[in-house]
Amino acid sequence: MGKNLFHRLENIEDVEDFYEAIDRKHLSQSLSPERPYTYWTIELYDKSNGIRGGGGLGVLAADTRRVAERQQVPFTLITPFYPSESHQTYLNFENGAYHEQVSYAQYGFNFVDTINIKACGQICTLDVVEKILGSTRILCITEPNFGELYSGESGGDHRLYQEVSLGFGGYQALKLVGLKPAIMQLNEVATFFAALARLDELASNGMDFYEAVVYTRKHTLYTNHTLVQAAEAEFSYDQFERYVFPNLKSKAVKKWLSDKFDNGRIRLSTVTIEIAELRSGVSKLHARVANYHDLAGNKVKFKAVTNGIDIPTWTLPEIVNYLKKKNILDKFDLPGEKYLENVDKIEASEIKALKEAGRAELNRVLSHRLDQYGNHPVIEGDALIFDFKRRFVDYKRPWLPLTNPERLAEILEKYNIHYFLAGRVHEGDWTMAEKLRNLLETVDKNPILKKRVHYLPDYDEELGRALSVGANVSINTPIVGLEACGTSWMKDIINLGILVSTHDGGVADCPSDSYLCVSGKTEEEEVESLYQRMEEAAKAWRSDFDLEILIKTELKNFVPVISGSRMLRDYLNYLF
Ligand SMILES: *Cc1c(COP(=O)(O)O)cnc(C)c1O
């Protein structure tokens, strides 16, 4: 690997330094450019490389690759390139959508060759395209009718086609570019077919079937993001006859897979558990409570590897420089030696100056984004900004702060707060579209809310970053027990914002007094707690003493959690 390739990594000599920093000096024997860490995902959220995702699963995939690139770890991410992507519009209380065509060439992908898979008695030819980024590469399979991310019903034929293409097609693509996977990380069960393709290759090339199973299992990591196995979609035997079995060469593998059906139906998690000996959950809480069973009926144990973020991607550069200068972060974006003592030296005046720079950045982005009335909601002066930004889904409870509109209006007015709400409704989710409409009608009826609550449609990475960088307080209120990890709150904390959150997902990696915790035995109590926390947070921004305590406490607890390099270290430790 030529050093000139890594001009972004000025301070890092080479990957050996990183391996040493994470105490894994011998890793270069396990990982090499020809034998990379392989990461399989149906969703990638990395628009700068042309691929838009739907939410946290894709953001995590993009960040994992970016961290690997930054630390020069040999890493290949295999994912579909979707030729079409959906966007949300919102005007006159109507949730709408438009679709955009995307071409891989426009984003710097190079065509490698084609591969074939079999489906419904036909040969489907897919393009293999790749983009090399430092020590990493994004390897995609695609064809003009591949469709959009999560198009059609989950459990439907088109999804199965997409998943089979990624697995069997992606596995052939790896061989086309001359790579052998040192490890296969399956980012959720939609990527099961990649491990199946490997098993089939081994078993059809002369390896004893049971040896092939053992080998595949040893080198496959299944990363679970879901809580309840029963919530997962099922496929039928008939669907497998059309899309899956025709791609298998080994009779033994086909028999093994057929035996896993129960009453003619199968859940991919059932077989993913069988094929992956390594299994992880995405936060401490999630790994503990995810309720999965193997075929023998035993509860599956998940190793907790809490998600992290690629800090430079999501943080205002001025803040990254500040955290590095203070040695709160080291050159690998790991917590610096003595970071606890260094966090104690932070001053409120510095936090405020950095947040002012963040506000300017947010306003720059808002000047080309629209609110629910079609205006650009730029916020000037010393108003505070609160935000709620995440997919518009039930369990995240985007309506919670609006439970009592008068109370919210009173708080916003009293402390001069503007409240930003961002989050896409999944296309076709009429229930949530209706909830969004009700919410924004409530806002419209109250003159204070109408002035101070701004809904930003088409939530994406740009908005996610801008709000994290520019908002003073962020609100995160999933129903406790339902968020696997979440990463947007990490972006808020690292950008020196105050977090108001329920004790769930990765937030619960740290004690509940590490941030402003929303709690209560009933939803009513939680709402009351939320309003109190919002007031506390607003007051803290008007009091240097309180602000320092809150921000320091957050950083002391969460910097190690947030660090994407820490996450990569944890995965490497678990895998090798
Ligand atoms: C960070 C980010 C996410 C992750 O959101 P969580 O709700 O915290 O899982 C999703 N979408 C976008 C656009 C993001 O930037």
XYZ file of C-alpha atoms and ligand atoms in Angstrom:
591
model
C 0.000 0.000 0.000
C 1.580 3.256 -1.119
C 1.609 5.922 1.533
C 0.746 8.661 -0.929
C -2.720 7.114 -1.255
C -3.538 8.177 2.254
C -3.037 11.887 2.179
C -6.014 12.264 4.518
C -4.168 10.372 7.202
C -1.305 12.777 7.715
C -0.588 11.683 11.260
C -0.774 7.961 10.745
C 2.276 6.182 9.441
C 0.523 2.982 8.419
C -1.929 0.388 9.582
C 0.652 -1.168 11.926
C 0.352 1.939 14.095
C -3.368 1.480 14.431
C -2.991 -2.234 15.154
C -0.501 -1.328 17.852
C -2.798 1.342 19.287
C -5.564 -1.223 19.676
C -3.165 -3.914 20.936
C -3.542 -6.158 17.873
C -0.028 -6.142 16.478
C -0.355 -9.557 14.859
C -3.402 -8.563 12.793
C -1.450 -8.003 9.593
C -1.124 -11.796 9.417
C -4.899 -12.168 9.295
C -5.837 -9.173 7.158
C -4.195 -8.107 3.924
C -5.250 -6.255 0.771
C -6.031 -9.606 -0.912
C -7.657 -11.035 2.193
C -9.752 -8.180 3.546
C -12.399 -7.854 6.181
C -15.619 -8.147 4.150
C -18.794 -6.370 5.187
C -22.140 -7.256 3.598
C -25.079 -4.906 3.729
C -28.328 -4.450 1.812
C -28.272 -0.797 2.841
C -25.455 1.720 2.672
C -25.991 5.383 3.467
C -23.148 7.172 1.762
C -24.473 9.738 -0.674
C -21.028 11.147 -1.423
C -20.451 7.746 -3.054
C -23.852 7.744 -4.748
C -25.772 5.469 -2.430
C -28.597 6.717 -0.285
C -29.854 4.556 2.573
C -32.966 4.616 4.686
C -31.613 5.017 8.197
C -29.256 3.882 10.903
C -28.370 0.493 9.397
C -26.925 2.166 6.304
C -25.255 4.980 8.222
C -23.510 2.400 10.368
C -22.248 0.553 7.293
C -20.893 3.756 5.756
C -19.200 4.781 8.998
C -17.645 1.363 9.520
C -16.030 1.587 6.097
C -14.891 5.179 6.625
C -13.243 4.271 9.929
C -11.484 1.330 8.247
C -10.257 3.655 5.491
C -9.049 6.227 7.980
C -7.124 3.578 9.919
C -5.950 1.845 6.707
C -7.521 -1.498 7.525
C -8.087 -3.697 4.425
C -11.858 -3.697 4.114
C -14.368 -4.442 1.345
C -18.002 -3.488 1.604
C -20.391 -5.378 -0.669
C -23.766 -3.787 -1.337
C -26.227 -3.163 -4.167
C -26.046 -0.001 -6.219
C -29.677 1.059 -6.482
C -30.369 2.776 -9.792
C -33.289 4.716 -8.333
C -33.799 6.489 -5.008
C -36.859 7.989 -3.349
C -37.177 11.464 -1.860
C -39.815 12.933 0.413
C -41.717 16.159 -0.173
C -44.064 17.888 2.219
C -46.297 20.786 1.304
C -49.865 21.847 2.137
C -50.030 19.094 4.763
C -49.469 16.413 2.138
C -46.662 13.914 2.424
C -45.325 13.153 -1.071
C -42.454 11.491 -2.896
C -40.414 11.777 -6.043
C -37.848 9.387 -7.502
C -34.445 10.107 -8.904
C -32.363 7.995 -11.274
C -28.750 7.495 -10.202
C -25.881 6.145 -12.254
C -22.793 4.554 -10.765
C -20.455 6.102 -13.321
C -21.470 9.543 -12.142
C -20.113 8.658 -8.689
C -16.764 7.341 -9.818
C -17.513 3.611 -9.840
C -15.680 1.521 -12.410
C -17.282 -1.305 -14.299
C -15.504 -4.618 -13.583
C -17.478 -7.307 -15.398
C -20.855 -9.031 -15.258
C -21.998 -11.996 -13.196
C -25.069 -14.216 -13.510
C -27.567 -15.475 -11.023
C -30.601 -17.642 -11.630
C -34.139 -16.578 -10.805
C -37.537 -17.877 -11.938
C -36.008 -20.154 -14.565
C -34.032 -17.330 -16.117
C -30.468 -16.101 -16.070
C -30.169 -12.593 -14.649
C -27.051 -10.696 -15.557
C -25.791 -8.072 -13.163
C -22.982 -5.542 -13.447
C -20.170 -5.624 -10.950
C -18.821 -2.141 -10.256
C -16.260 -0.970 -7.752
C -14.778 2.094 -6.198
C -11.492 1.964 -4.337
C -11.089 4.316 -1.395
C -7.714 4.043 0.319
C -7.391 0.604 1.906
C -11.081 -0.053 1.354
C -13.376 -0.651 -1.540
C -17.081 -0.534 -2.241
C -18.035 -3.447 -4.451
C -21.534 -3.305 -5.928
C -23.820 -5.427 -8.004
C -26.495 -3.706 -10.016
C -28.704 -3.794 -13.086
C -31.170 -1.272 -14.537
C -34.264 -2.958 -13.036
C -32.745 -3.609 -9.639
C -35.172 -1.133 -8.101
C -34.981 0.909 -4.926
C -33.872 0.142 -1.417
C -36.694 -1.597 0.475
C -39.009 -1.490 -2.516
C -41.979 -3.843 -2.393
C -43.147 -5.846 0.596
C -40.662 -7.258 3.060
C -40.938 -10.993 2.434
C -41.907 -10.261 -1.173
C -40.367 -11.621 -4.365
C -38.489 -8.476 -5.313
C -36.794 -8.222 -1.932
C -35.763 -11.846 -2.193
C -34.379 -11.188 -5.665
C -32.361 -8.245 -4.332
C -31.049 -10.261 -1.385
C -30.149 -13.285 -3.513
C -28.392 -10.988 -6.013
C -26.362 -9.398 -3.249
C -25.396 -12.750 -1.724
C -24.704 -14.983 -4.715
C -23.799 -12.099 -7.027
C -21.627 -10.328 -4.476
C -19.762 -13.521 -3.680
C -18.914 -13.990 -7.362
C -17.944 -10.315 -7.546
C -15.406 -10.772 -4.769
C -13.744 -13.551 -6.743
C -13.826 -11.475 -9.911
C -11.708 -8.800 -8.274
C -9.389 -11.435 -6.791
C -10.320 -11.180 -3.131
C -10.728 -13.839 -0.481
C -12.690 -12.860 2.600
C -10.760 -13.109 5.868
C -14.072 -12.673 7.609
C -17.658 -12.083 6.476
C -19.669 -9.664 8.563
C -23.385 -9.892 7.786
C -25.085 -6.591 8.573
C -28.502 -8.103 9.331
C -30.112 -11.185 7.843
C -30.848 -9.753 4.387
C -27.213 -10.655 3.637
C -27.541 -14.313 4.637
C -27.127 -15.499 1.036
C -23.498 -14.333 0.966
C -22.611 -16.867 3.665
C -24.751 -19.445 1.894
C -22.811 -18.825 -1.329
C -19.574 -19.453 0.521
C -20.871 -22.656 2.081
C -22.057 -23.831 -1.325
C -18.711 -23.075 -2.928
C -16.791 -25.018 -0.291
C -19.192 -27.959 -0.303
C -19.313 -28.194 -4.086
C -15.519 -27.995 -4.423
C -14.891 -31.229 -2.604
C -14.869 -30.205 1.042
C -16.871 -32.497 3.291
C -20.223 -30.842 3.968
C -19.823 -30.736 7.739
C -16.305 -29.357 7.438
C -17.667 -26.700 5.077
C -20.302 -25.754 7.638
C -17.710 -25.542 10.409
C -15.396 -23.437 8.249
C -18.135 -21.041 7.150
C -19.451 -20.692 10.691
C -16.024 -19.870 12.082
C -15.530 -16.997 9.660
C -18.992 -15.447 9.671
C -20.279 -12.748 11.995
C -23.985 -12.043 12.129
C -24.734 -8.537 13.394
C -28.289 -8.237 14.628
C -30.122 -4.901 14.855
C -33.593 -6.201 15.593
C -35.136 -7.146 18.902
C -37.806 -9.669 18.188
C -37.318 -12.637 15.903
C -41.056 -13.008 15.340
C -41.247 -9.525 13.796
C -39.086 -10.639 10.882
C -40.631 -11.376 7.482
C -40.862 -14.967 6.285
C -40.274 -16.494 2.874
C -42.024 -19.523 1.457
C -40.525 -22.738 0.097
C -41.999 -21.837 -3.250
C -40.096 -18.535 -3.284
C -36.879 -20.402 -2.482
C -37.573 -22.827 -5.329
C -37.710 -19.878 -7.705
C -34.895 -17.669 -6.373
C -32.547 -19.576 -4.091
C -32.214 -23.294 -4.875
C -31.354 -22.766 -8.563
C -28.212 -20.911 -7.426
C -26.949 -23.791 -5.292
C -24.518 -26.317 -6.739
C -24.217 -28.612 -3.737
C -27.029 -31.116 -3.159
C -26.011 -31.352 0.488
C -26.402 -27.603 0.969
C -29.770 -27.675 -0.711
C -30.888 -30.496 1.561
C -29.548 -28.685 4.632
C -31.458 -25.535 3.703
C -34.689 -27.397 2.817
C -34.672 -29.012 6.246
C -34.768 -25.611 7.896
C -38.298 -24.842 6.686
C -41.075 -25.045 9.180
C -44.487 -25.631 7.618
C -43.175 -24.389 4.287
C -41.931 -21.077 5.721
C -38.529 -19.789 6.742
C -37.105 -16.775 8.568
C -33.624 -15.810 7.484
C -32.503 -15.263 11.088
C -33.041 -18.970 11.783
C -30.538 -20.005 9.131
C -28.209 -17.050 9.714
C -27.800 -18.201 13.324
C -26.932 -21.681 12.016
C -24.314 -20.428 9.579
C -22.641 -17.793 11.792
C -20.862 -18.828 14.948
C -20.018 -15.203 15.733
C -22.985 -13.029 16.613
C -23.172 -9.483 17.797
C -25.730 -6.954 18.945
C -25.290 -3.217 18.539
C -25.383 -1.952 22.146
C -25.014 -3.498 25.586
C -28.720 -3.352 26.261
C -29.675 -4.675 22.840
C -27.242 -7.599 23.026
C -28.763 -8.521 26.370
C -32.441 -8.285 25.442
C -32.539 -9.387 21.776
C -34.787 -12.407 21.961
C -33.580 -14.982 19.426
C -33.555 -18.733 19.555
C -31.689 -21.302 17.524
C -33.353 -24.354 16.031
C -32.637 -26.378 19.156
C -34.642 -23.793 21.104
C -31.658 -22.278 22.934
C -31.529 -18.541 23.448
C -28.876 -16.993 21.217
C -26.077 -15.072 22.948
C -25.004 -11.878 21.236
C -21.669 -10.205 21.882
C -22.222 -6.483 22.547
C -20.339 -4.256 20.127
C -21.938 -0.860 20.502
C -22.126 1.140 17.292
C -19.846 4.116 16.911
C -19.608 6.898 14.357
C -16.856 8.160 12.104
C -16.238 11.283 14.158
C -14.694 13.514 11.429
C -17.667 12.864 9.125
C -20.270 14.029 11.610
C -18.473 16.675 13.609
C -17.761 20.317 12.886
C -14.056 20.438 11.870
C -13.416 23.183 14.445
C -14.745 20.861 17.153
C -12.647 17.903 15.962
C -9.550 20.122 16.046
C -10.470 21.355 19.497
C -10.979 17.821 20.853
C -7.650 16.751 19.377
C -5.772 19.781 20.600
C -7.095 19.071 24.091
C -6.096 15.422 23.647
C -9.627 14.287 24.358
C -9.336 12.399 21.062
C -6.034 10.963 19.867
C -4.881 10.716 16.250
C -6.907 7.538 15.752
C -10.098 9.203 17.060
C -9.843 6.991 20.143
C -10.179 8.618 23.578
C -6.839 10.242 24.350
C -4.750 9.080 27.261
C -5.983 11.104 30.296
C -9.023 12.270 28.324
C -11.052 12.409 31.543
C -8.731 15.020 33.035
C -8.630 16.898 29.756
C -12.417 17.041 29.492
C -12.370 18.777 32.869
C -10.446 21.661 31.342
C -13.221 22.558 28.889
C -14.731 26.000 29.430
C -18.244 27.210 28.699
C -16.935 30.114 26.632
C -15.184 27.630 24.310
C -18.304 25.481 23.999
C -20.350 28.543 23.090
C -17.866 29.842 20.533
C -17.706 26.430 18.833
C -21.485 26.121 18.843
C -21.736 29.526 17.218
C -19.613 28.248 14.349
C -21.919 25.222 14.238
C -24.958 27.476 14.038
C -23.479 29.287 11.040
C -23.011 25.918 9.332
C -26.597 24.886 10.126
C -27.923 28.163 8.732
C -25.901 27.667 5.573
C -27.633 24.299 5.049
C -31.079 25.631 6.013
C -30.761 28.377 3.430
C -31.336 25.706 0.749
C -33.757 23.446 2.659
C -37.490 23.968 3.071
C -39.834 23.739 6.036
C -43.485 22.597 5.989
C -44.533 25.978 4.578
C -41.955 25.992 1.808
C -39.733 28.561 3.574
C -36.023 28.479 4.424
C -36.051 28.485 8.234
C -32.772 30.273 9.016
C -32.510 31.108 12.730
C -30.623 34.284 13.670
C -29.721 35.909 16.968
C -29.430 34.162 20.300
C -32.397 31.817 19.929
C -31.740 28.254 21.053
C -32.298 25.339 18.691
C -33.776 22.023 19.826
C -34.151 19.169 17.400
C -35.795 15.814 16.909
C -34.324 14.133 13.818
C -34.867 10.497 13.004
C -36.988 8.259 10.807
C -40.660 8.973 11.380
C -41.604 5.631 12.926
C -43.876 4.778 15.798
C -41.428 3.490 18.387
C -39.267 6.627 18.191
C -42.325 8.697 19.227
C -41.759 11.883 17.229
C -45.034 13.281 18.601
C -44.049 12.981 22.257
C -42.908 16.634 22.684
C -46.213 17.735 21.130
C -48.375 15.760 23.526
C -49.321 19.002 25.271
C -49.065 21.725 22.614
C -49.689 24.603 25.046
C -46.963 23.402 27.354
C -44.506 23.059 24.487
C -45.416 26.530 23.196
C -44.874 28.000 26.646
C -41.384 26.469 26.908
C -40.367 27.492 23.405
C -41.518 31.070 23.977
C -40.087 31.416 27.469
C -36.570 30.377 26.486
C -36.657 31.638 22.883
C -36.313 28.180 21.349
C -36.847 27.064 17.765
C -37.720 23.400 17.436
C -36.729 21.413 14.354
C -38.408 18.170 13.498
C -36.938 16.055 10.686
C -37.673 12.504 9.631
C -38.943 10.758 6.544
C -42.112 8.720 6.530
C -41.462 5.395 4.811
C -43.188 5.487 1.413
C -46.508 3.706 1.665
C -46.750 4.019 5.447
C -50.129 5.751 5.477
C -50.542 5.513 9.246
C -47.394 7.497 9.911
C -48.140 9.949 7.103
C -51.451 10.646 8.820
C -49.733 11.107 12.198
C -47.339 13.579 10.659
C -50.226 15.524 9.161
C -52.033 15.656 12.528
C -48.866 16.825 14.211
C -48.279 19.631 11.757
C -51.932 20.672 11.884
C -51.597 21.007 15.652
C -48.542 23.183 15.074
C -50.410 25.260 12.524
C -53.271 26.023 14.900
C -51.051 27.487 17.614
C -49.442 30.817 16.617
C -46.378 30.276 18.840
C -45.785 26.750 17.541
C -46.394 27.924 13.994
C -43.573 30.411 14.390
C -41.218 28.100 16.321
C -41.709 24.521 15.077
C -40.130 23.715 11.724
C -40.576 20.409 9.967
C -37.807 19.600 7.488
C -38.801 17.027 4.851
C -36.465 14.582 3.110
C -34.251 14.023 6.151
C -30.828 12.925 4.949
C -27.164 12.961 5.934
C -26.805 16.648 5.191
C -29.621 17.554 7.583
C -28.505 14.998 10.152
C -25.052 16.498 10.278
C -26.165 20.131 10.103
C -28.649 19.731 12.954
C -26.110 17.909 15.127
C -23.566 20.605 14.488
C -25.914 23.558 14.977
C -28.551 22.528 17.547
C -28.107 23.176 21.269
C -30.332 20.390 22.519
C -31.469 17.163 20.882
C -34.394 15.009 21.872
C -34.415 11.234 21.561
C -37.397 9.449 23.057
C -37.767 5.882 21.816
C -40.028 3.603 23.838
C -37.571 2.015 26.244
C -36.494 -1.396 24.991
C -37.142 -0.767 21.303
C -34.081 1.158 20.071
C -31.233 -1.200 19.227
C -28.568 1.501 19.434
C -29.210 4.715 17.510
C -26.352 6.891 16.357
C -27.820 10.337 15.805
C -27.547 11.116 19.530
C -23.802 10.355 19.236
C -23.490 13.063 16.584
C -25.211 15.477 18.986
C -22.944 14.759 21.949
C -19.686 14.913 20.022
C -20.789 18.311 18.658
C -21.141 19.574 22.251
C -24.940 19.536 22.377
C -27.101 18.563 25.337
C -28.905 15.239 25.008
C -32.420 14.755 26.379
C -33.225 11.063 25.995
C -34.962 8.016 27.320
C -32.599 5.372 28.689
C -32.457 3.093 25.688
C -30.208 1.700 22.954
C -26.574 2.768 23.085
C -27.508 5.667 25.386
C -28.024 3.010 28.071
C -24.373 1.894 27.729
C -23.710 4.641 30.293
C -25.519 5.440 33.552
C -28.719 7.484 33.344
C -27.107 10.486 35.040
C -24.638 10.886 32.151
C -27.181 12.995 30.225
C -30.664 14.480 30.797
C -32.682 11.325 31.190
C -36.414 11.180 30.421
C -38.119 8.581 32.593
C -41.475 7.569 33.988
C -43.630 4.552 34.634
C -46.320 5.683 32.210
C -46.175 7.699 29.027
C -47.833 10.554 30.919
C -44.993 10.605 33.412
C -42.463 10.438 30.619
C -44.032 13.462 28.934
C -43.851 15.441 32.164
C -40.227 14.377 32.621
C -39.480 15.381 29.024
C -40.815 18.925 29.506
C -38.800 19.300 32.712
C -35.652 18.112 30.970
C -36.245 20.484 28.065
C -36.456 23.384 30.522
C -33.315 22.246 32.339
C -31.466 22.030 29.046
C -32.627 25.498 27.989
C -31.565 26.987 31.340
C -28.148 25.333 31.060
C -27.482 27.230 27.844
C -28.054 30.428 29.863
C -25.744 29.386 32.712
C -22.043 28.696 32.137
C -21.722 26.620 35.278
C -24.546 24.209 34.384
C -23.525 24.014 30.751
C -19.984 22.993 31.651
C -21.179 20.270 34.012
C -23.614 18.785 31.522
C -21.251 18.790 28.549
C -18.311 17.468 30.550
C -20.410 14.662 32.022
C -21.632 13.649 28.572
C -18.147 13.645 27.082
C -16.551 11.763 29.960
C -19.098 8.995 29.667
C -19.754 8.829 25.952
C -16.520 9.658 24.068
C -15.377 6.010 24.201
C -18.816 4.824 23.087
C -19.071 7.295 20.208
C -15.622 6.578 18.745
C -15.999 4.544 15.550
C -12.387 3.443 15.950
C -13.353 1.938 19.295
C -16.131 0.046 17.493
C -13.708 -1.243 14.847
C -11.274 -2.249 17.596
C -14.060 -4.167 19.366
C -14.997 -5.992 16.152
C -11.357 -6.861 15.416
C -10.918 -8.115 18.963
C -13.979 -10.277 18.688
C -13.177 -11.615 15.234
C -9.460 -12.389 15.389
C -27.317 9.415 11.802
C -28.421 9.184 10.884
C -29.329 8.143 11.125
C -29.236 7.245 12.331
O -30.366 7.507 13.097
P -30.790 6.785 14.420
O -32.243 7.088 14.520
O -30.036 7.403 15.539
O -30.493 5.345 14.261
C -30.356 7.954 10.224
N -30.502 8.735 9.141
C -29.651 9.754 8.887
C -29.858 10.582 7.681
C -28.582 10.014 9.743
O -27.741 11.018 9.471
